[in-house]
Short mmCIF file of C-alpha atoms in Angstrom, two decimals:
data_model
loop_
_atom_site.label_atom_id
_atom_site.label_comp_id
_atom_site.label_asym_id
_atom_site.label_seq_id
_atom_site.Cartn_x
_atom_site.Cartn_y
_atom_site.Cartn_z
CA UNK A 56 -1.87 -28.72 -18.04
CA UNK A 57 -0.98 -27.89 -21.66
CA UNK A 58 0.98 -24.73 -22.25
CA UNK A 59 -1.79 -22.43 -23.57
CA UNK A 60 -4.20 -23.79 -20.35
CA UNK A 61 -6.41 -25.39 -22.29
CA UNK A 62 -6.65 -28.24 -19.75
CA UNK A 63 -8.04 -25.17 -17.39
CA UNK A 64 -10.40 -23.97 -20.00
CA UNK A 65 -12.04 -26.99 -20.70
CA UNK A 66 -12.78 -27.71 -17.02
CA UNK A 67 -14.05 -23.86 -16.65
CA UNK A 68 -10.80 -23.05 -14.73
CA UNK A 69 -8.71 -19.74 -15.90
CA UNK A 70 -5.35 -21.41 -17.41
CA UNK A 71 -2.77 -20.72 -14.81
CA UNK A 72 -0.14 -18.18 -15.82
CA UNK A 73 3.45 -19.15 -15.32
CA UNK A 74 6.47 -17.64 -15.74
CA UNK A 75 7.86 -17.15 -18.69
CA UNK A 76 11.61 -17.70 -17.68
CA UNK A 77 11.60 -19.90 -14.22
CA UNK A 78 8.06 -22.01 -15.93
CA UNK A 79 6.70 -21.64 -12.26
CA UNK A 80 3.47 -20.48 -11.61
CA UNK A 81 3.79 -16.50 -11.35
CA UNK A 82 4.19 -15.47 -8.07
CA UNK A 83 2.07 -11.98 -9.10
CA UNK A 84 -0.69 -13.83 -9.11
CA UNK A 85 0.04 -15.80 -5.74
CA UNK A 86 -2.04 -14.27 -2.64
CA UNK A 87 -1.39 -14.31 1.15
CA UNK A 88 -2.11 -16.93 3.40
CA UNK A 89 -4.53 -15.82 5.35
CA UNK A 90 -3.83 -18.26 8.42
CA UNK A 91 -1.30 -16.32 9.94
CA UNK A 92 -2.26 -12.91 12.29
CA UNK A 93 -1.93 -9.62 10.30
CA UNK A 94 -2.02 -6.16 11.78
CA UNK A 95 -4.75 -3.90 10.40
CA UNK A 96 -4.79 -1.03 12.07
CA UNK A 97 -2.49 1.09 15.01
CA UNK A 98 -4.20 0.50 18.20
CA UNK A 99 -3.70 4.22 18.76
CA UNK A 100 -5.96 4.55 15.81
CA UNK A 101 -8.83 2.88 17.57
CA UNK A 102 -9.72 4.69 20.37
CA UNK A 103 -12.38 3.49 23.19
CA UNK A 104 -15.64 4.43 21.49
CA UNK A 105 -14.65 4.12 18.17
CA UNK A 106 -14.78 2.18 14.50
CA UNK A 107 -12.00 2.73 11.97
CA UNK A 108 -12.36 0.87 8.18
CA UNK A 109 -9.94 -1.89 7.31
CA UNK A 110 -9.40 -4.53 4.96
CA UNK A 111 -7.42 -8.18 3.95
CA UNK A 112 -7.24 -9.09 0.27
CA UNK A 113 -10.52 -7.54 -0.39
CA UNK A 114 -12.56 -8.56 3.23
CA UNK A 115 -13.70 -4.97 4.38
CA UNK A 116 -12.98 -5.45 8.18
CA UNK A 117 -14.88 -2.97 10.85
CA UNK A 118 -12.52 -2.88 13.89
CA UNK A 119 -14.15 -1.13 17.14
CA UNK A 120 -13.01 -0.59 20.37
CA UNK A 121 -15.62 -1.02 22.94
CA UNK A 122 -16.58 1.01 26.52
CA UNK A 123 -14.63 -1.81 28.11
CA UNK A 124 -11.68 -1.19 25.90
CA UNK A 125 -11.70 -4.30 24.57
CA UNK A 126 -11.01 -4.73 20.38
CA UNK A 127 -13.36 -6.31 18.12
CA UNK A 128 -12.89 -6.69 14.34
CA UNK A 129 -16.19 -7.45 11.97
CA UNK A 130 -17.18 -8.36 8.58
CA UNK A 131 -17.56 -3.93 7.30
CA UNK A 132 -21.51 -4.84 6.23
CA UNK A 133 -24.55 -4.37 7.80
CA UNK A 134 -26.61 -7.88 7.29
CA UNK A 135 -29.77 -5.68 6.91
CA UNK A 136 -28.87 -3.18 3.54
CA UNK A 137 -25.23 -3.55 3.23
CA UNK A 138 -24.11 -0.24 4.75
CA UNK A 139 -20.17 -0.33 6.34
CA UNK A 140 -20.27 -0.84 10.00
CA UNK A 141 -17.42 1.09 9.85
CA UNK A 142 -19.63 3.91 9.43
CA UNK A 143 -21.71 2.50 12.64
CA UNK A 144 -21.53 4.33 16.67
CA UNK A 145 -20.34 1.83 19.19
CA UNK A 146 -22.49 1.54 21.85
CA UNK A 147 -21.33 0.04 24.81
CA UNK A 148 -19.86 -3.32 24.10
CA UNK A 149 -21.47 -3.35 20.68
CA UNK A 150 -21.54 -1.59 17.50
CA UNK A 151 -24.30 0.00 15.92
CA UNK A 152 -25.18 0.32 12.07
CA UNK A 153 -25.78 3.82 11.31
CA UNK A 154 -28.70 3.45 8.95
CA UNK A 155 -31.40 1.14 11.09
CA UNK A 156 -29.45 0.91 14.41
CA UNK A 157 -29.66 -2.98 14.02
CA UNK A 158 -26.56 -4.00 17.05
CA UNK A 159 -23.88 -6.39 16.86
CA UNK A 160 -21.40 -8.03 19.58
CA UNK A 161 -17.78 -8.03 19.34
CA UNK A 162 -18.71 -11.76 17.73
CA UNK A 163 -20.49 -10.58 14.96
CA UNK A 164 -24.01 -11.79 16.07
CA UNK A 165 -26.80 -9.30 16.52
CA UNK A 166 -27.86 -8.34 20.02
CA UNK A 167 -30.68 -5.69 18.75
CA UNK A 168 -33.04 -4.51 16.60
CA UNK A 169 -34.90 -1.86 17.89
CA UNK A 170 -38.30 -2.07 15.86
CA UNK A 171 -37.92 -5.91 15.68
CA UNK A 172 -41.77 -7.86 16.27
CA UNK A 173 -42.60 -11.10 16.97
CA UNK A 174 -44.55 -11.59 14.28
CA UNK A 175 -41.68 -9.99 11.91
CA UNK A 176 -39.52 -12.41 9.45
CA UNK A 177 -36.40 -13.86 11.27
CA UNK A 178 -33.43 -11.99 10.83
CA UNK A 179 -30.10 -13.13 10.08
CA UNK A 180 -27.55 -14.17 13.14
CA UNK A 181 -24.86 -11.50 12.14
CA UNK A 182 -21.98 -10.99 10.31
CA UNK A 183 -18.69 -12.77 10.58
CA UNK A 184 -16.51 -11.89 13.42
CA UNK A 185 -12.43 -12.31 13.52
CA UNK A 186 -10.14 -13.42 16.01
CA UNK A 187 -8.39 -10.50 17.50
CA UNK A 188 -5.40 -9.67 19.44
CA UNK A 189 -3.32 -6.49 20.20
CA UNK A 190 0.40 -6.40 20.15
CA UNK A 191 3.52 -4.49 20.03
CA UNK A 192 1.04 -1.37 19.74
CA UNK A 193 -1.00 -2.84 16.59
CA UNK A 194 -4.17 -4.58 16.17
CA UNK A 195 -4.54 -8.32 14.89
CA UNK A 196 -6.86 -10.32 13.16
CA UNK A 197 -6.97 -13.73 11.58
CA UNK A 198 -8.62 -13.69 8.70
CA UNK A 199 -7.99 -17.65 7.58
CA UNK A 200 -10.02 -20.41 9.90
CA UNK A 201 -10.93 -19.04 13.07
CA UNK A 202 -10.27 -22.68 14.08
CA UNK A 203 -7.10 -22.01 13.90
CA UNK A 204 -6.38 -18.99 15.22
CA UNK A 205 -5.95 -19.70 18.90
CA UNK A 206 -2.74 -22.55 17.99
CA UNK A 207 -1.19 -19.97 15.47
CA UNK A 208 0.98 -17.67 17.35
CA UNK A 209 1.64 -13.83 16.80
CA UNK A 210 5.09 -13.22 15.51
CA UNK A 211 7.43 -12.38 17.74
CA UNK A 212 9.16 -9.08 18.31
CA UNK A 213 11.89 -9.48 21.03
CA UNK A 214 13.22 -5.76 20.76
CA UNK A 215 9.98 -4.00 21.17
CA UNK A 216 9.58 -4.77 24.99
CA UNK A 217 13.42 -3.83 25.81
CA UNK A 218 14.24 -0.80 27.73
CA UNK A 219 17.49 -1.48 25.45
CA UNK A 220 15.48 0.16 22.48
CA UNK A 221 13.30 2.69 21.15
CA UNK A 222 10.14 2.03 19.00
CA UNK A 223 9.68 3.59 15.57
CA UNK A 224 6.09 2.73 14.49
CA UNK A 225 5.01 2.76 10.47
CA UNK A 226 1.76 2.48 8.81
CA UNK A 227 1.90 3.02 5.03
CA UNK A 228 0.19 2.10 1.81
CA UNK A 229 2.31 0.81 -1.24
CA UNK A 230 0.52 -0.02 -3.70
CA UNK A 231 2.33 -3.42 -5.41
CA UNK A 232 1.74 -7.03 -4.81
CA UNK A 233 3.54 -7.79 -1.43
CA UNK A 234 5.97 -10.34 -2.66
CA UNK A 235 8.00 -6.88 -4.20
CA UNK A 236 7.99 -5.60 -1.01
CA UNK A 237 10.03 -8.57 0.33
CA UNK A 238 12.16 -9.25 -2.66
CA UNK A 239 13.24 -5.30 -2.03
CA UNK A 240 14.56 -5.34 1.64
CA UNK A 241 16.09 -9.10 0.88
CA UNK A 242 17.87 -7.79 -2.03
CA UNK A 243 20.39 -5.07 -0.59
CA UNK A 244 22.02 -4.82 -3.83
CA UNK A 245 19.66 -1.79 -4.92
CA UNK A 246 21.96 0.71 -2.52
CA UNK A 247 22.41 2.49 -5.64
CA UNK A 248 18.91 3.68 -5.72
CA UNK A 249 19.52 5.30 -2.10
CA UNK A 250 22.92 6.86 -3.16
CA UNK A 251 21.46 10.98 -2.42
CA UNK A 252 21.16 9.61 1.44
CA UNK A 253 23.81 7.17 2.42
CA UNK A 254 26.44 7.58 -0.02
CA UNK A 255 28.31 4.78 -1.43
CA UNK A 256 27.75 1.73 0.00
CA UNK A 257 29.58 -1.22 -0.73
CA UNK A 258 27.39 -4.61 -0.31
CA UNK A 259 28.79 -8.26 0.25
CA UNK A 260 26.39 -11.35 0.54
CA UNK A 261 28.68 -13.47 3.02
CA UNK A 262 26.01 -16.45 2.94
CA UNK A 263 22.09 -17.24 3.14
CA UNK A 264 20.21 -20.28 3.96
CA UNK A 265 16.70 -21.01 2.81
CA UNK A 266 14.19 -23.05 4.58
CA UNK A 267 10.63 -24.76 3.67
CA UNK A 268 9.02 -21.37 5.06
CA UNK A 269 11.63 -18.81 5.49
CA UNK A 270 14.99 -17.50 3.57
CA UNK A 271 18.00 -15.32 5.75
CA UNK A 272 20.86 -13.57 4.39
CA UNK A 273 23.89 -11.90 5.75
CA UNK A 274 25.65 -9.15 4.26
CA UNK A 275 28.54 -6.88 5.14
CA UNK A 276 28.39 -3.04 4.28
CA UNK A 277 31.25 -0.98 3.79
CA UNK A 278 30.68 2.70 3.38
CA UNK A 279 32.92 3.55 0.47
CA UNK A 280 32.93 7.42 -0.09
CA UNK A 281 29.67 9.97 -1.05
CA UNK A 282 28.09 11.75 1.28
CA UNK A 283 26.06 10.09 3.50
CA UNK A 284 23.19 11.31 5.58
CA UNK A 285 24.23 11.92 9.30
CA UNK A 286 21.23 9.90 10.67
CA UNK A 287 22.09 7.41 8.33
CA UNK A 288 25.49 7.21 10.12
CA UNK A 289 23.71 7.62 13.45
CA UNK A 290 21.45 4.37 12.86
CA UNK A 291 25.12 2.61 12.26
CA UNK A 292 26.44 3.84 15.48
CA UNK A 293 29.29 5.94 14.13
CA UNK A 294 29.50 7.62 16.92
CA UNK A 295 29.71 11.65 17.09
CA UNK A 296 32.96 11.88 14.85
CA UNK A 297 31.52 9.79 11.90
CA UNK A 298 34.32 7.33 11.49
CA UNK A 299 33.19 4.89 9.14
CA UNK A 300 32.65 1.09 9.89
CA UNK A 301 31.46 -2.16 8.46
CA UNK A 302 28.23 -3.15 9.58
CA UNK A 303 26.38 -7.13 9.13
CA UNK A 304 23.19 -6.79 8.38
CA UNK A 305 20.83 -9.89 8.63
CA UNK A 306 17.90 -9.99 6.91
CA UNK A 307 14.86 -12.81 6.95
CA UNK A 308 11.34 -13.60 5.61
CA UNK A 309 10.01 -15.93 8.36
CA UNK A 310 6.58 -16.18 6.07
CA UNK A 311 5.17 -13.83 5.92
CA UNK A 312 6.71 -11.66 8.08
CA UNK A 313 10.00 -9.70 7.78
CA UNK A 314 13.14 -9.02 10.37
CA UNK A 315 16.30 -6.87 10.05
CA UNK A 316 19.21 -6.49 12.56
CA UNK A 317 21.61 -4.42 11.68
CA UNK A 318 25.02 -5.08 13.92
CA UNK A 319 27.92 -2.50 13.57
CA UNK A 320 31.97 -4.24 13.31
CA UNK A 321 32.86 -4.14 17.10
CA UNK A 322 29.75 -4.32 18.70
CA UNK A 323 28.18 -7.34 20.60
CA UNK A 324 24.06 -6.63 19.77
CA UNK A 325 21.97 -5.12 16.89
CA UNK A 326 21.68 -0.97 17.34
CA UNK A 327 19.14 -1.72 14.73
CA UNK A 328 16.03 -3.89 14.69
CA UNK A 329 12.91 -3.93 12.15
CA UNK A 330 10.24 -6.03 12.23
CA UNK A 331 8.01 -5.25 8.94
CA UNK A 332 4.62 -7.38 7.35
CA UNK A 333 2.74 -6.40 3.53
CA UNK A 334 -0.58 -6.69 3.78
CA UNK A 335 -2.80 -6.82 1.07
CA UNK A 336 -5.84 -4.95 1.08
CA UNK A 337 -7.45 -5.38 -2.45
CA UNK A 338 -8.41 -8.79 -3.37
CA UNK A 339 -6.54 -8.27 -6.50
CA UNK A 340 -3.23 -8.32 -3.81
CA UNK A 341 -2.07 -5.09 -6.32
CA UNK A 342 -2.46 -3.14 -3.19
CA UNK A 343 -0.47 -3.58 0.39
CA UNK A 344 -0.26 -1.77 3.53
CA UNK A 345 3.36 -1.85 4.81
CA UNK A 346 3.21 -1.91 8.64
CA UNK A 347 6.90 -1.48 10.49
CA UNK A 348 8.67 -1.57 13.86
CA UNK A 349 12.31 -0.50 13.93
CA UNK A 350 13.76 -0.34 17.43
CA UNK A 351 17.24 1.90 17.72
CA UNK A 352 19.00 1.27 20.48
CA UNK A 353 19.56 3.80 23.09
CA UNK A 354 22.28 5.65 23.73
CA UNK A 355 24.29 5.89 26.68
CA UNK A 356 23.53 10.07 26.50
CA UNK A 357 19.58 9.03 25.95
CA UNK A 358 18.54 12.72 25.78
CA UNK A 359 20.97 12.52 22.09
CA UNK A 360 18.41 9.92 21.04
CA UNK A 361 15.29 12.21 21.72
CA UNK A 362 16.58 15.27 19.88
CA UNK A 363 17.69 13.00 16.63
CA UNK A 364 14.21 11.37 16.57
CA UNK A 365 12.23 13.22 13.96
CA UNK A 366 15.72 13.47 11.65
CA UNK A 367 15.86 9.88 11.97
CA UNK A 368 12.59 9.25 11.19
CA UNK A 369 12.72 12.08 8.40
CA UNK A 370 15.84 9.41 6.46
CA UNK A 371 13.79 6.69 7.05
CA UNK A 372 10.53 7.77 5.11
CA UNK A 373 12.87 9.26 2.29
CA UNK A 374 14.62 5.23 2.09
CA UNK A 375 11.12 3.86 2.42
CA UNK A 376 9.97 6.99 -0.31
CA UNK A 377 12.56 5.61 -2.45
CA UNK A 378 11.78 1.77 -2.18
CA UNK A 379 8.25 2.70 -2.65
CA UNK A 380 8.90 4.32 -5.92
CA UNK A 381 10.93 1.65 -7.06
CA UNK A 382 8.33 -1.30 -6.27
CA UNK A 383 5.18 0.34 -7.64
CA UNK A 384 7.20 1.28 -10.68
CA UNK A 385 7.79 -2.79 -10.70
CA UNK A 386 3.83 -2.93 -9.95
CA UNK A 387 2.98 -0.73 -13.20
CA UNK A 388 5.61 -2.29 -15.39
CA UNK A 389 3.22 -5.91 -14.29
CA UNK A 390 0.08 -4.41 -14.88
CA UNK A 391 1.30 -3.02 -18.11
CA UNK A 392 2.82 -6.28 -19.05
CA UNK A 393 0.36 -8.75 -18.20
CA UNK A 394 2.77 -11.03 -16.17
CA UNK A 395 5.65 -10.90 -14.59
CA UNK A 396 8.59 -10.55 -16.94
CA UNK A 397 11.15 -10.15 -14.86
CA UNK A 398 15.20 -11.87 -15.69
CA UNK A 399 15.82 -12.02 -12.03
CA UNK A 400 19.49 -13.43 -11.44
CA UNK A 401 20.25 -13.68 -7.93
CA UNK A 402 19.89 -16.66 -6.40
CA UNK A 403 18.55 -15.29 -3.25
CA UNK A 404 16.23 -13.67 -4.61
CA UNK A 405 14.67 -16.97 -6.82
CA UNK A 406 14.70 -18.69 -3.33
CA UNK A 407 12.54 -15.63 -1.61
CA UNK A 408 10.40 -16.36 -4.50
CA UNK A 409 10.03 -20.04 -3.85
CA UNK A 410 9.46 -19.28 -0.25
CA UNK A 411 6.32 -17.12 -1.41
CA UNK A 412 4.82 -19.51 -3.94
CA UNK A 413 4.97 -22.49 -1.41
CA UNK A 414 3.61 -20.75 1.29
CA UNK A 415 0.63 -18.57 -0.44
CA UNK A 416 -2.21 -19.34 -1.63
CA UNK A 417 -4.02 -19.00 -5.17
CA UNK A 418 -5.70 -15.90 -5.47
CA UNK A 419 -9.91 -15.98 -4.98
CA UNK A 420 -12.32 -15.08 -7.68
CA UNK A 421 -14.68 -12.70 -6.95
CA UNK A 422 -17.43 -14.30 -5.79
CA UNK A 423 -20.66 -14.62 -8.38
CA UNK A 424 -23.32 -12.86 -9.16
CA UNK A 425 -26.10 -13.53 -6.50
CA UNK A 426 -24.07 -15.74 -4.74
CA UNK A 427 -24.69 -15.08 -0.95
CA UNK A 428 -22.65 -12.30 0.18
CA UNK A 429 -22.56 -13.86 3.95
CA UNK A 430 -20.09 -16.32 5.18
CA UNK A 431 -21.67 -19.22 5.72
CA UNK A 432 -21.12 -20.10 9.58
CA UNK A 433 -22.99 -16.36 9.74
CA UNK A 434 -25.75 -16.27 7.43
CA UNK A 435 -28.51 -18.78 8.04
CA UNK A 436 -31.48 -18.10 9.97
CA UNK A 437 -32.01 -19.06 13.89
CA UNK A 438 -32.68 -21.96 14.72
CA UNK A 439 -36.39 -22.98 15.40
CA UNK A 440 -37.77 -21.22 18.19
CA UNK A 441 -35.12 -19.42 18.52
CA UNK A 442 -37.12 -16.33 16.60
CA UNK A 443 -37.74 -12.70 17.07
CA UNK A 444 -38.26 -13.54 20.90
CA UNK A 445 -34.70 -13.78 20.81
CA UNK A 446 -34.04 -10.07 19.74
CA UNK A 447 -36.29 -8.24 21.55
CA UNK A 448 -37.47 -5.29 20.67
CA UNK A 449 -36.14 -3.17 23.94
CA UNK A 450 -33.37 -5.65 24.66
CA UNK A 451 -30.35 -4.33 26.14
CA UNK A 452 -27.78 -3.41 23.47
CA UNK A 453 -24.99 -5.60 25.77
CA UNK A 454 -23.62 -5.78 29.09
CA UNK A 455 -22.49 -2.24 30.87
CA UNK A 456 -18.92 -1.86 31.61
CA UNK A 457 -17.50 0.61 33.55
CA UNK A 458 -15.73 3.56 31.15
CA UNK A 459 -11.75 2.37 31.13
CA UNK A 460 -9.57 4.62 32.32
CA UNK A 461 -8.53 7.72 29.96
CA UNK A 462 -5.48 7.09 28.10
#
């Protein structure tokens, strides 16, 4: 491809926008992979009975928990007008589109339609339906090749099970391309932008390695004067007299999920784990929801832990408050900009990048005008003979479960 794109052009492609500096294709414009499992929603969020609205890089995903508790995750349209099925009643073991009551399984396919005669036109099969699992207190899909989905395996969280550790769960929107949300925990040189809550801290890179699909780093803190929040200095197990101490903090994009363990000098395990994933809700991928796990470790005194909770949790959304601001500033400076004109100078950093481009995947255009707005494996009609008769009118809406058990 020539510089301007005009190799693109002429073969009705959009020229590909590169870097300015590095020449690589710009990583802004670089979207997640969607063959990996991504969390959408808290499973306390979806309780028996009921549909909350999610979405991946612009797929508008209904996720419902049916009567038998069991979690289901749809294609948010209606195959009939359109309407969310996020806005639908579960009924039973399937969900219900509020407008015309038409009923789909936890597979997408329709199980009803209640005015539905022989002699009508043959309605679609359904919508599409995505893999689903729940974990570590969040709900799963796979929204790449459902093919795939039952070889890929959901990321792994060793501190979350531990009696060792207490779970600290977050859910929040940031709106910025996900790749600045993993150059910014990577890159633990910006402690100067979190100077009002942990003072002055002093970081040393002592060594990364990079890998086809993943990048770790180790650095050393030193606390170096300021005033530093006391939960800060309760995360890094200082202890009830505050004496200061150097802490290693490892930090790794396993693509395209994050880790951070946080190991004070002296001690023989992290006090501090977080397990973090971006993702991207728009299909623009300006847009990311930030979903977190850190596990603290317990204290010997465990009733100490309980009353610091909600101050610990209180630093943590100012930090994450802080990187937010900082990342969505980056986000508006792109927009504003065009593409990504960033002199970025750490090596680390350029291999995080790498990581990203090799791993993503180019960003879909929006799909035509009066293109089919189905997926394919969804959308065509029954087979022969396989007609209204199918969908009876008065069918049941699914198989009845007993209720689950409250929660």
């Amino acid at each position: 491809m020539t510089e301007n794109g005009s190799d693109d052009i002429r073969h009705g492609r959009p020229p590909e926008r590169r870097d300015q500096h590095s020449g690589l294709p710009d990583l802004r414009r670089v979207g997640a992979n969607p063959d990996f499992w991504y969390p959408v929603a808290l499973s306390r969020s979806v309780r028996a009975g009921r549909v909350a609205a999610a979405a991946f890089a612009g797929e508008r995903i209904a996720v419902f928990r049916a009567r038998s508790g069991a979690v289901h995750a749809l294609e948010d349209r209606c195959a009939h007008r359109q309407v969310p099925l996020s806005m639908g009643v579960v009924d039973g073991e399937t969900l219900r589109c509020c407008y015309h009551a038409w009923a789909y399984r936890g597979d997408g396919r329709i199980s009803q339609i209640p005015y539905l005669s022989k002699g009508d036109r043959r309605p679609p099969r359904g919508v599409r339906g995505y893999p689903v699992r729940e974990a570590y207190g969040l709900v799963f899909v796979f929204p790449g090749d459902p093919e795939k989905a039952a070889a890929t395996p959901l990321p792994e969280v060793p501190g979350y099970a531990s009696p060792t550790y207490r779970t600290m769960t977050f859910s929040r929107t940031v709106r910025c391309h996900y790749s600045f949300m993993h150059e910014n925990l990577l890159d633990m040189n910006h402690q100067f932008l979190h100077r009002g809550v942990v003072g002055r801290l002093q970081p040393e890179l002592l060594g990364y390695e990079s890998g086809p699909a993943s990048v770790e780093a180790r650095y050393l803190f030193t606390h170096t004067g300021g005033k530093r929040n006391r939960s800060a200095g309760l995360l890094a197990a200082e202890g009830i007299g505050g004496q200061a101490t150097s802490d290693v903090m490892t930090i790794r994009t396993e693509y395209p999920y994050q880790t951070l363990d946080l190991v004070p000098e002296k001690a023989d395990r992290p006090v501090l784990r977080l397990w973090a994933v971006y993702v991207p809700e728009d299909a623009e991928q300006r847009r990311c929801h930030a979903y977190g796990l850190l596990m603290i470790e317990k204290p010997r005194l465990s009733a100490a832990l309980h009353v610091a909770w909600p101050f610990i949790r209180r630093f943590t959304e100012r930090v994450f408050a802080e990187d937010r601001m900082a990342v969505e500033a980056e986000q508006r400076a792109w927009d504003e900009q065009g593409e990504d004109r960033n002199h970025e100078v750490f090596p680390l950093i350029l291999d995080v990048r790498d990581v990203l481009r090799a791993n993503g995947v180019p960003l879909r255009p929006r799909a035509a005008a009066g293109a089919p707005a189905c997926d394919a494996r969804v959308c065509d009609d029954l087979a022969p003979g396989a007609g209204p008769a199918a969908l009876a009118p008065n069918a049941p809406a699914g198989p009845e479960s007993p209720a689950p058990p409250r929660r």
